[in-house]
Short mmCIF file of C-alpha atoms in Angstrom, two decimals:
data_model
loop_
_atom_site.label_atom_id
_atom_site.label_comp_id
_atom_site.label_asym_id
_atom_site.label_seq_id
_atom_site.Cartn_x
_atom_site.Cartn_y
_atom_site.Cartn_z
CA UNK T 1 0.00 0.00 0.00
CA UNK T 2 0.83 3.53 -0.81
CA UNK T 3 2.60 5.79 2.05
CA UNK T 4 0.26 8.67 2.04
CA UNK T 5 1.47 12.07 1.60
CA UNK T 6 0.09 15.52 2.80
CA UNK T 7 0.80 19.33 1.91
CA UNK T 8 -1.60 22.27 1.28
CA UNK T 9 -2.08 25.36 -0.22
CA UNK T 10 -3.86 28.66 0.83
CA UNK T 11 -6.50 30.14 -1.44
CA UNK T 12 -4.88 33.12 -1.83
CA UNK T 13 -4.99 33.47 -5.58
CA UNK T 14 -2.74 32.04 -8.66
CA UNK T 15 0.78 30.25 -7.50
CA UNK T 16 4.05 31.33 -8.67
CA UNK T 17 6.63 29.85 -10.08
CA UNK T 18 8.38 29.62 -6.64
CA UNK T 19 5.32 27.62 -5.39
CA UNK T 20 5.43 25.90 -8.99
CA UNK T 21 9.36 24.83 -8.58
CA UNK T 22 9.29 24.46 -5.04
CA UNK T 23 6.12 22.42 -4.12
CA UNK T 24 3.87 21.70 -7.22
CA UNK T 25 5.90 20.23 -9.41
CA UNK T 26 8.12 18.14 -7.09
CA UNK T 27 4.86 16.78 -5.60
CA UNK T 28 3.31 16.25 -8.83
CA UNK T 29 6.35 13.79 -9.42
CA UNK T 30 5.72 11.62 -6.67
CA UNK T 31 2.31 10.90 -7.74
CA UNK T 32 3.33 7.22 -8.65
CA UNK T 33 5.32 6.56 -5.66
CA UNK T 34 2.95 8.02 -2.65
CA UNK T 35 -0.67 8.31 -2.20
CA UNK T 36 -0.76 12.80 -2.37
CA UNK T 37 -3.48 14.21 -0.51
CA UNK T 38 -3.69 18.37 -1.63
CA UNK T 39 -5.62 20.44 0.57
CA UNK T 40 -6.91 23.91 -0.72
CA UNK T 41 -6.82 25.77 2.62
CA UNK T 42 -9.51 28.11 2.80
CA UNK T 43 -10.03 28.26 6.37
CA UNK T 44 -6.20 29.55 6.39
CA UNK T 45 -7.23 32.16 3.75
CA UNK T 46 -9.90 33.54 6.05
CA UNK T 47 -7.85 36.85 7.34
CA UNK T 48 -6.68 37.51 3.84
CA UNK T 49 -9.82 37.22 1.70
CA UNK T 50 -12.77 38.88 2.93
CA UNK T 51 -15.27 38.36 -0.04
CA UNK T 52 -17.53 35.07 -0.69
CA UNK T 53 -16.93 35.62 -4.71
CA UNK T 54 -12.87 36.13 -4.98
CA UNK T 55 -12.38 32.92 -2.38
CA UNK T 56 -14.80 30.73 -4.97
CA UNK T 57 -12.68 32.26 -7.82
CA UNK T 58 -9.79 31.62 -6.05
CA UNK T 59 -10.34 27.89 -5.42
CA UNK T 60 -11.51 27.02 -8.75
CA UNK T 61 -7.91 29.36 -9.97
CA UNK T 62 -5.95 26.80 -7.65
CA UNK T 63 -7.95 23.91 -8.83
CA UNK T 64 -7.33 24.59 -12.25
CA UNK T 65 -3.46 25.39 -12.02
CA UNK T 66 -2.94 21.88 -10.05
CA UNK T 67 -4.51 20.08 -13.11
CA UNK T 68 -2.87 22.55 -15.31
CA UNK T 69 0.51 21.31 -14.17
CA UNK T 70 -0.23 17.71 -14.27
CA UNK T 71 -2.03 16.73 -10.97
CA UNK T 72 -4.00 13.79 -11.48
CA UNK T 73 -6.98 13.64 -9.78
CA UNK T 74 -7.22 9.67 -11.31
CA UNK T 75 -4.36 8.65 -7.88
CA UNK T 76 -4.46 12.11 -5.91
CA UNK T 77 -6.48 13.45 -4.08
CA UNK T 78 -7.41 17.11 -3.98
CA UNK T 79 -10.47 18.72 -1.73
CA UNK T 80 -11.26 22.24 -0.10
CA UNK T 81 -10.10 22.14 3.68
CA UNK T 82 -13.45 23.75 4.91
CA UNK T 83 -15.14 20.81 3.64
CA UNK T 84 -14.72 18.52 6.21
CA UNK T 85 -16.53 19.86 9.19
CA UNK T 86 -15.27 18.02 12.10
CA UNK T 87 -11.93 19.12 11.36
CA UNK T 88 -13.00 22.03 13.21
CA UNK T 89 -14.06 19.81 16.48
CA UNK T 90 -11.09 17.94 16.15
CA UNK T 91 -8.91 21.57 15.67
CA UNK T 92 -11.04 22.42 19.48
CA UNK T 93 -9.83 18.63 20.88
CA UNK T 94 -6.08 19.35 19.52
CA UNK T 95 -5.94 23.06 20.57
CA UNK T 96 -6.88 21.88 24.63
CA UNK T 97 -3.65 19.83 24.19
CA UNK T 98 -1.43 23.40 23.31
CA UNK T 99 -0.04 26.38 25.54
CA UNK T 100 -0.10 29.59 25.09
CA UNK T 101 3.71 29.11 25.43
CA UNK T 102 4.38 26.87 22.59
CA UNK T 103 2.12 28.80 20.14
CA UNK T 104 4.08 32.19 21.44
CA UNK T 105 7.54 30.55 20.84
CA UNK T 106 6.07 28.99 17.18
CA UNK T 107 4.39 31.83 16.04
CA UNK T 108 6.41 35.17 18.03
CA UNK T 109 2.95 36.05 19.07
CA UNK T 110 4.83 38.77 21.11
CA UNK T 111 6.23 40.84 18.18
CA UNK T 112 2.83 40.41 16.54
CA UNK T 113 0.25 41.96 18.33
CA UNK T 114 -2.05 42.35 15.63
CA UNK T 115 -1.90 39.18 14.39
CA UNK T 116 -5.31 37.71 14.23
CA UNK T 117 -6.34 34.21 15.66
CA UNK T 118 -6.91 32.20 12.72
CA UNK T 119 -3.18 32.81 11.77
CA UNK T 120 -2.28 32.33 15.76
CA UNK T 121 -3.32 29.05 15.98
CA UNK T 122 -2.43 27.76 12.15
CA UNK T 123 0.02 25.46 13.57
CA UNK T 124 -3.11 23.31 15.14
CA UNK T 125 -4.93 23.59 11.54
CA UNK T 126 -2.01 22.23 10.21
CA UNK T 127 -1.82 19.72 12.56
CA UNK T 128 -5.50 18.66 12.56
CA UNK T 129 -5.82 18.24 8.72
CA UNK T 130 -2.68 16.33 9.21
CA UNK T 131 -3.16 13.69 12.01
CA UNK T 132 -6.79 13.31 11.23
CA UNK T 133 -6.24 11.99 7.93
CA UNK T 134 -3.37 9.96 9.11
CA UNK T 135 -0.24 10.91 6.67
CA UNK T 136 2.67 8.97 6.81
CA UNK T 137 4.69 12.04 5.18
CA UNK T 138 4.08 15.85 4.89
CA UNK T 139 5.62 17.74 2.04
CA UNK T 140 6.57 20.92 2.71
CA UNK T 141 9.65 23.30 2.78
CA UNK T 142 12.50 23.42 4.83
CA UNK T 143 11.07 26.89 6.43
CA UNK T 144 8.25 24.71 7.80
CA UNK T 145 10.43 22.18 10.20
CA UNK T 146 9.20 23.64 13.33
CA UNK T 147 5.99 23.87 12.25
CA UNK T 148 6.21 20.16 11.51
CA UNK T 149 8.18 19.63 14.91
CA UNK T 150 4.94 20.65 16.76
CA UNK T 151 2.73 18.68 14.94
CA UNK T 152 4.74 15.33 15.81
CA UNK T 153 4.83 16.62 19.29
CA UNK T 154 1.29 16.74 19.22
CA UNK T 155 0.49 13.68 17.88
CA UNK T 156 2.66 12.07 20.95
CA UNK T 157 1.31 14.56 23.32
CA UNK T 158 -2.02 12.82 22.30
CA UNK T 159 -1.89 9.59 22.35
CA UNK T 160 0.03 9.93 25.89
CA UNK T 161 -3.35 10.70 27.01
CA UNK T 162 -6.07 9.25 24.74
CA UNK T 163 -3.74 6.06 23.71
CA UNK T 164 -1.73 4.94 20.42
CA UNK T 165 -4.19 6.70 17.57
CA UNK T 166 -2.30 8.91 15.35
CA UNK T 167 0.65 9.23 13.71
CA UNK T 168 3.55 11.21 13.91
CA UNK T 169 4.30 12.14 10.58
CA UNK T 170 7.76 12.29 8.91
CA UNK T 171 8.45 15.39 6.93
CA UNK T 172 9.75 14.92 3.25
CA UNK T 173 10.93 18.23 1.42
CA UNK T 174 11.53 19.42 -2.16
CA UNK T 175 15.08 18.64 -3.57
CA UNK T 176 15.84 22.75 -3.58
CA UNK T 177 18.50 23.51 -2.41
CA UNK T 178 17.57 27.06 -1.77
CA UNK T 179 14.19 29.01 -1.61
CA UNK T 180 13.16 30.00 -5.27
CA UNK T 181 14.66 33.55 -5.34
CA UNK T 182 12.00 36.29 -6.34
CA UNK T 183 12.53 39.47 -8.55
CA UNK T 184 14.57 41.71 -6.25
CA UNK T 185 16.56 38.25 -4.62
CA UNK T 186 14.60 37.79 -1.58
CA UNK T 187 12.28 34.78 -1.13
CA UNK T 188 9.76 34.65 -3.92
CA UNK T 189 6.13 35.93 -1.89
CA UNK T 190 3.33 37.37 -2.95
CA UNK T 191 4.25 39.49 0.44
CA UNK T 192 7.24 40.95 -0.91
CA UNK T 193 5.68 41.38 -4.19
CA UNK T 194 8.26 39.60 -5.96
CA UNK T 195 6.63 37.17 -7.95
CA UNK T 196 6.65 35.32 -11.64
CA UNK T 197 3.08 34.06 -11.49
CA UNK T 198 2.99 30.79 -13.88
CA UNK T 199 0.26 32.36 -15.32
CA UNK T 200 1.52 35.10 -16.34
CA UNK T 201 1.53 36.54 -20.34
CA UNK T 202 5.04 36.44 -22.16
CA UNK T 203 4.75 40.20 -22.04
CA UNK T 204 4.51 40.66 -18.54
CA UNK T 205 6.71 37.78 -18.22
CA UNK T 206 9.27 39.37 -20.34
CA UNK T 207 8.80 42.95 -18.66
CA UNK T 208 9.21 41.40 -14.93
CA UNK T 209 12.93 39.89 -15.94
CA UNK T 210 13.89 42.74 -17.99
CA UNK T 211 13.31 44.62 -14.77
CA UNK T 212 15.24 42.37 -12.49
CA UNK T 213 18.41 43.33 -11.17
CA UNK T 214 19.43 45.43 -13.34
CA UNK T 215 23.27 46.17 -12.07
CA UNK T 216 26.12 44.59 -13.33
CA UNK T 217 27.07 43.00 -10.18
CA UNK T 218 27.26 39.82 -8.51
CA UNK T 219 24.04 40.02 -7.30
CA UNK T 220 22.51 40.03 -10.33
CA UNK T 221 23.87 37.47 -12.13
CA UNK T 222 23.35 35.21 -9.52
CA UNK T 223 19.74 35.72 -9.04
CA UNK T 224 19.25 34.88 -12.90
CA UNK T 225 21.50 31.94 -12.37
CA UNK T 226 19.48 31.00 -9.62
CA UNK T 227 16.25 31.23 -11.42
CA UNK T 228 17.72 29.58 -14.54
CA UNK T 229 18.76 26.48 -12.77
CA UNK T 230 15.09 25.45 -12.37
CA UNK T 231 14.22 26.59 -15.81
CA UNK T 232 17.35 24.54 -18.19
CA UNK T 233 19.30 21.32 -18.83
CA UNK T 234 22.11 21.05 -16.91
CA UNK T 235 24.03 21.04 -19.80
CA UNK T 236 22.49 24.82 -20.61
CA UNK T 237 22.91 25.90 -17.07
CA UNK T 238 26.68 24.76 -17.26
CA UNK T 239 27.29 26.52 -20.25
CA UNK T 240 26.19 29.93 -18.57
CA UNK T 241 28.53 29.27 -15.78
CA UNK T 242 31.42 28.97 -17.92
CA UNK T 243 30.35 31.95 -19.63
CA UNK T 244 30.11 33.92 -16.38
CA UNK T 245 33.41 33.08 -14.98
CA UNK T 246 35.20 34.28 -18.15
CA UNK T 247 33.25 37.23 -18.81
CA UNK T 248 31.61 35.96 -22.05
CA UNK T 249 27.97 36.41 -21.26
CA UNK T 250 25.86 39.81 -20.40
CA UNK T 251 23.51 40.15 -18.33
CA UNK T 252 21.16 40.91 -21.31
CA UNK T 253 21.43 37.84 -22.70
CA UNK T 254 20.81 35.72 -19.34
CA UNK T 255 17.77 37.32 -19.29
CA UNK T 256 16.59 36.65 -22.42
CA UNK T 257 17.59 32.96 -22.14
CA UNK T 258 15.50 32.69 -18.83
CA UNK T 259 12.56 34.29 -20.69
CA UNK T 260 12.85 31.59 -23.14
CA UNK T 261 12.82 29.11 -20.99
CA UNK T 262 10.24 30.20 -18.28
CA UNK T 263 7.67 30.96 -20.99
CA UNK T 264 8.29 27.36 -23.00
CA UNK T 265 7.92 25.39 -19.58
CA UNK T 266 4.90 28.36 -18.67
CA UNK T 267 3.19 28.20 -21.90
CA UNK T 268 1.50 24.76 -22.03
CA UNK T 269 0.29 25.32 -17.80
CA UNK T 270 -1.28 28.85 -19.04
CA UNK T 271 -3.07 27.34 -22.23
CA UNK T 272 -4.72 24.50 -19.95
CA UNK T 273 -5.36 26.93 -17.16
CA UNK T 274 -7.43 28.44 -19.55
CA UNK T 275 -9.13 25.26 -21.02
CA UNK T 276 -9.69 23.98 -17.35
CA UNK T 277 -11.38 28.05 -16.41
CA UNK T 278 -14.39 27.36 -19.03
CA UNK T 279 -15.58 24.31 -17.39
CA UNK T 280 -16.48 25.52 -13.57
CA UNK T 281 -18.74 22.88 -12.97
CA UNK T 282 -15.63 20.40 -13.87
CA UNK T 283 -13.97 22.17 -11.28
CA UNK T 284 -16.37 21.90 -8.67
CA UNK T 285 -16.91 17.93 -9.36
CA UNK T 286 -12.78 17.31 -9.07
CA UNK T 287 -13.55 19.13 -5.39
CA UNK T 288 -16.61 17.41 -4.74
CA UNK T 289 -15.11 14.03 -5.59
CA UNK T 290 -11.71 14.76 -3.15
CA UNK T 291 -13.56 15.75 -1.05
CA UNK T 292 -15.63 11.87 -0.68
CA UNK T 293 -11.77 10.09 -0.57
CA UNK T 294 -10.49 12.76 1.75
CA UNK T 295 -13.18 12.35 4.54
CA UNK T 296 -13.40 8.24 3.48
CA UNK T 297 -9.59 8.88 4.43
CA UNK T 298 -10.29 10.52 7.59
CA UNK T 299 -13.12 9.41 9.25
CA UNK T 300 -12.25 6.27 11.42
CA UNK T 301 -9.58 8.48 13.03
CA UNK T 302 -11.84 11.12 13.24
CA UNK T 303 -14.34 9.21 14.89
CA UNK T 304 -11.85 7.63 17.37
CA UNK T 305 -10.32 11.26 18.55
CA UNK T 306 -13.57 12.73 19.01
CA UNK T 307 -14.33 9.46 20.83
CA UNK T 308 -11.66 9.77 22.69
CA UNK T 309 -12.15 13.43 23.81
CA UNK T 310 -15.66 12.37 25.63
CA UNK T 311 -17.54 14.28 22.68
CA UNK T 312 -20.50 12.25 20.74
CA UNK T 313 -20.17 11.36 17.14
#
């Protein structure tokens, strides 16, 4: 039997091409070996869209970009987090197993004061959606190892009271080894508006790396480097090394070489994006059917934790 694997994504609007490189894909190419289970968090999206009509567009944007890059709904599994509405109870079982003290040293609650509670307590989402559907393995970056930490420490912290019923999860991460550098170097993040959407037009594709670091320095060439090593053969990438190190290659050219490249690899995703747009009621059937596997998944452990807890099911 398939290991099964877990990771999620907030419904925030259209990935980029560091969630592309950095998650999608590399998930999308362990669809043979593990069983993937892909969450659309929308309960995690809650402080950052405030309007019923752009989170609907937004799932159905996700939805489509995940089958757009080759997720196969045939072996996967993909669902809206929301769905499943004990996950809340069992977030309320979870959360009277958690300090105040661990979330503050998890989440700096200190030097946020305005942070608001749904993003206080998104380690314990994390953890419910995890240990309720029992994944072997969560994918996720190498940023996220605490937040993985705590939900293993939950999962122990649990079954020290209620007895052996969920699993501490292994974390498995993408073979990066970096963060996928955005347009001004720093992290890719829709936060630091620095983004390549993979949906974005070879015009403003081509305008956003014309505009990238535009100084002959160091700094420059390596964040074009960077972005061409996910983007090229080896043998290409090479090539621009050599050129580099003797001074054979401007920085004009590098970009024009990683515009050829990101909009080859970007142009087949954005032309089935489209395809996938026109059918919403397709959409909303992929979601509907996840959603029967994910809580088939789910609900013996479910039933047991809530069980467990003294709470009727």
């Amino acid at each position: 039997m398939k290991k099964i694997i877990l990771t999620g994504i907030r419904a925030t609007g259209i990935p980029h091409i560091g969630n592309y490189y950095g998650a999608i894909k590399p998930l999308i190419d362990l669809q043979e070996e593990y069983r993937v289970f892909q969450l659309i968090a929308d309960l995690h999206a809650i402080p950052h869209v405030r309007d019923h009509a752009v989170m609907q567009n937004n799932i159905r944007i996700i939805t489509a970009c995940y089958l757009a890059c080759g997720f196969d709904v045939n072996q996967s599994v993909l669902w809206r987090q929301s769905q499943i509405k004990e996950m809340a109870w069992v977030s309320l079982v979870l959360m009277s197993l958690v300090t105040s003290g661990e979330l503050e040293e998890l989440m700096a609650l200190s030097q946020n004061p305005t942070l608001d509670m749904v993003s206080c307590v998104y380690p314990v989402l994390m953890a419910s959606d995890t240990l309720m559907l029992g994944a072997d393995l969560v994918f996720a970056g190498r940023d996220h190892t605490h937040g993985l930490e705590f939900v293993r420490n939950l999962a122990k912290k649990f079954n020290a009271c209620y007895g052996d019923i969920l699993v501490a999860p292994e974390p498995i991460f993408p073979n990066l080894t970096n963060m996928v550098q955005g347009l001004d170097g720093r992290k890719m993040s829709k936060s630091f508006d620095n983004t390549i959407s993979i949906l974005d037009s070879p015009d403003v594709l081509n305008e956003k790396i014309m505009r990238l670091n535009s100084g002959d320095d160091e700094a420059s060439y390596e964040t074009i480097l960077e972005l061409l090593s996910y983007s090229v053969s080896v043998e290409q990438l090479e090539e621009i090394k050599a050129r580099i190190q003797t001074k054979n290659i401007a920085l004009s050219e590098m970009k024009s070489a990683l515009f050829d490249a990101l909009n080859m690899q970007l142009e087949p995703i954005r032309n089935r994006f489209n395809d996938y747009m026109k059918q919403p009621e397709y959409l909303d059937q992929i979601l509907a059917d996840g959603l029967i596997k994910a809580e088939e998944q789910a609900e013996l452990r479910m039933k047991k934790i809530l069980h467990s807890a003294g709470l009727s099911y």
